[in-house]
XYZ file of C-alpha atoms in Angstrom:
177
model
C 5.755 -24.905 10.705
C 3.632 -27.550 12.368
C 6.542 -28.238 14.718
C 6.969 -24.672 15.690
C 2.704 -24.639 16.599
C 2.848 -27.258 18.411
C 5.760 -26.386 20.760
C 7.503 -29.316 19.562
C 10.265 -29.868 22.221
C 12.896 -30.543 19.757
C 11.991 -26.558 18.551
C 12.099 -25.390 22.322
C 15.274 -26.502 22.571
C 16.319 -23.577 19.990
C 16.027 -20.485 23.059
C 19.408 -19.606 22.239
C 19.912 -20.485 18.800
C 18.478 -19.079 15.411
C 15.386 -20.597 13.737
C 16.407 -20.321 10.448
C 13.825 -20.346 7.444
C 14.460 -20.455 3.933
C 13.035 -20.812 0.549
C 9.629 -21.832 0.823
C 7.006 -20.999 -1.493
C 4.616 -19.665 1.333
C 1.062 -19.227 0.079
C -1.823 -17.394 1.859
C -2.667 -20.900 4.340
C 1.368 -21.208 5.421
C 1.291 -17.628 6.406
C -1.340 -17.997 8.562
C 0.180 -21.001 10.003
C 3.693 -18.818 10.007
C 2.022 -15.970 12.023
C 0.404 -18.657 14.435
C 3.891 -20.476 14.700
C 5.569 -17.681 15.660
C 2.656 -16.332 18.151
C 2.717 -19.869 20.129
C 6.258 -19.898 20.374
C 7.507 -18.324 23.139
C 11.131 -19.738 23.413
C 12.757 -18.567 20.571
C 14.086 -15.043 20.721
C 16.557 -14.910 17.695
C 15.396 -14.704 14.315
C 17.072 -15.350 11.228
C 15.104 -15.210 8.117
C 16.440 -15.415 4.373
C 14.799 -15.567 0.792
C 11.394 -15.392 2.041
C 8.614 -13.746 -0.351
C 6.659 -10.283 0.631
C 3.769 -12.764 2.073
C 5.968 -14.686 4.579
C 8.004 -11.347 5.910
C 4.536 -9.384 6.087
C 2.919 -13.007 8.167
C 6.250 -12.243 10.004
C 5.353 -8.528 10.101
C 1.566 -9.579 11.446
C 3.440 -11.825 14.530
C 5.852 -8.975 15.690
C 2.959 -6.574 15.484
C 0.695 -9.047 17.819
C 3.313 -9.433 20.753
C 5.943 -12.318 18.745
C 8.649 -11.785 21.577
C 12.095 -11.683 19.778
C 15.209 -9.645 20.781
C 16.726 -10.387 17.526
C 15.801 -10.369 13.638
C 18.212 -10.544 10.721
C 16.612 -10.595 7.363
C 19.241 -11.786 4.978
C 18.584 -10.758 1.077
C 15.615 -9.605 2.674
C 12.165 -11.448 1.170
C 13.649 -11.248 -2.514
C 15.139 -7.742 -2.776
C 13.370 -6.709 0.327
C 10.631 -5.034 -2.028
C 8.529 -2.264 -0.589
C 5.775 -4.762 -0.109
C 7.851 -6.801 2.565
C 10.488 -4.051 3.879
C 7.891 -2.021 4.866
C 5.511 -5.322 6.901
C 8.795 -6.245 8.678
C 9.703 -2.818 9.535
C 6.205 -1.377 11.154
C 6.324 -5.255 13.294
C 9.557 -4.235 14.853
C 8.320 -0.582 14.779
C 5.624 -1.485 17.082
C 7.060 -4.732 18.803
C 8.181 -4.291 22.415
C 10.838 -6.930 22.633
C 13.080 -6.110 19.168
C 16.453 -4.985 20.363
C 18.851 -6.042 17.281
C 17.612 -5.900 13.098
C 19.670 -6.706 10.030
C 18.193 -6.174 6.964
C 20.125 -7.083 3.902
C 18.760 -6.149 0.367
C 17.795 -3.308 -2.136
C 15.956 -0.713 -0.381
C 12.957 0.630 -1.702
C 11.440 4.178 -1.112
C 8.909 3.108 0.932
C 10.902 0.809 2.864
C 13.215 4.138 3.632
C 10.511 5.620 5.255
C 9.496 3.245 7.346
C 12.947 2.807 8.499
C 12.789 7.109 9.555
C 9.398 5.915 11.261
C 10.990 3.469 12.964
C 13.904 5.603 14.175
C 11.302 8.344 15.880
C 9.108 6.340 17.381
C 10.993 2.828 18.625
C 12.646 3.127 21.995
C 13.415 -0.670 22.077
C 15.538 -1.081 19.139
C 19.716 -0.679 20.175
C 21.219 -2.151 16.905
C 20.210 -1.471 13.195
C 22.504 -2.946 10.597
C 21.408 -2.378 7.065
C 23.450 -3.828 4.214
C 22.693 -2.950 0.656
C 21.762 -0.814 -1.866
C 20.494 2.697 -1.230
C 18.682 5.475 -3.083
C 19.134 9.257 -2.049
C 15.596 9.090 -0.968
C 16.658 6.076 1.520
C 19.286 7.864 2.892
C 17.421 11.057 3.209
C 15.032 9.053 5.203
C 17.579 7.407 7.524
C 19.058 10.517 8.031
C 15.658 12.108 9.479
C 14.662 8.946 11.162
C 18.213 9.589 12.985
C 17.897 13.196 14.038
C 15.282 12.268 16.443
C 16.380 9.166 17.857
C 17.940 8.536 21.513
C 17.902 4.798 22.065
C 20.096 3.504 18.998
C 23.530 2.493 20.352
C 24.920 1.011 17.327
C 24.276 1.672 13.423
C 25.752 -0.353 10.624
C 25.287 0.452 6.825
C 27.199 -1.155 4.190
C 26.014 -0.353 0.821
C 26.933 -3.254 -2.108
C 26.738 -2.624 -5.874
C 25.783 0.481 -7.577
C 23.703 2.543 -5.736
C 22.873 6.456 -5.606
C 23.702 7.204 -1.738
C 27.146 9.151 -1.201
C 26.319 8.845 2.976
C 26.715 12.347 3.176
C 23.190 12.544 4.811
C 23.333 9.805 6.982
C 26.946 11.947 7.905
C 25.234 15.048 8.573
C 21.997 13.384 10.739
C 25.301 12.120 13.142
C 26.570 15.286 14.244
């Protein structure tokens, strides 16, 4: 994290690659530091985050919100099981980042998480590519579904669902026609 303050050169060198961060126990002094790395930054533009707890993605959250320029963010078994807490800090940063063009989100999809995504849908004109991979709840994919009547910009839309989960599609389905 210290490396990514300070501009380190060997980080800068990373404007076309992924900064990848893993499984680190992040308490409430490293996600400060993670929201100021990422704010002083300004070379890397793809993201790819995986394991991280509801603190880190919701420090990550805090940097998107305050102008962290990436085009790209993939959030691989997203913070945990991408609980509410952290689905819902990552989503409203891209929601109200200017630069986001690309998010992956890979996890278990709570409620509140679902409606962020709809949130996101209506009111992001930045974001082209949404791939979510995971479990889904009706209520999820109710959400989506809404969040996908009203959008224009989205070009491409990926959902794969894994393990047992309660969403047949058919809503997504219907918000596509």
């Amino acid at each position: 994290l210290g490396a990514l303050v300070a501009n380190d050169p060997d980080v800068t060198d990373l404007r076309s690659q992924y900064c990848i961060l893993d499984q680190h126990n992040y308490g409430p002094e490293h996600c400060k530091m993670l929201t100021q790395a990422f704010l002083a930054n300004k070379h890397i533009t793809s993201l790819k985050v995986a394991d991280l707890p509801a603190s880190a993605c919701a420090a990550l959250g805090e940097a998107l919100e305050r102008g962290f320029r990436l085009s790209s963010l993939t959030v691989h078994e997203a913070c945990g099981v991408l609980d509410d807490e952290a689905g819902v800090a990552i989503v409203k940063g891209v929601m109200r980042s200017k630069t986001v063009h690309t998010l992956k989100l890979q996890g278990a999809f709570g409620p509140k998480t679902g409606l962020a995504l709809m949130e996101l849908l209506k009111q992001n004109t930045m974001l082209r590519s949404l791939a979510l991979v995971g479990k889904f709840v009706t209520d999820v994919e109710g959400a989506i579904g809404e969040g996908l009547r009203q959008n224009k910009t989205l070009s491409t839309l990926r959902l794969v669902e894994s393990g047992e989960c309660a969403c047949s599609g058919v809503l997504i389905a219907e918000a596509l026609r």
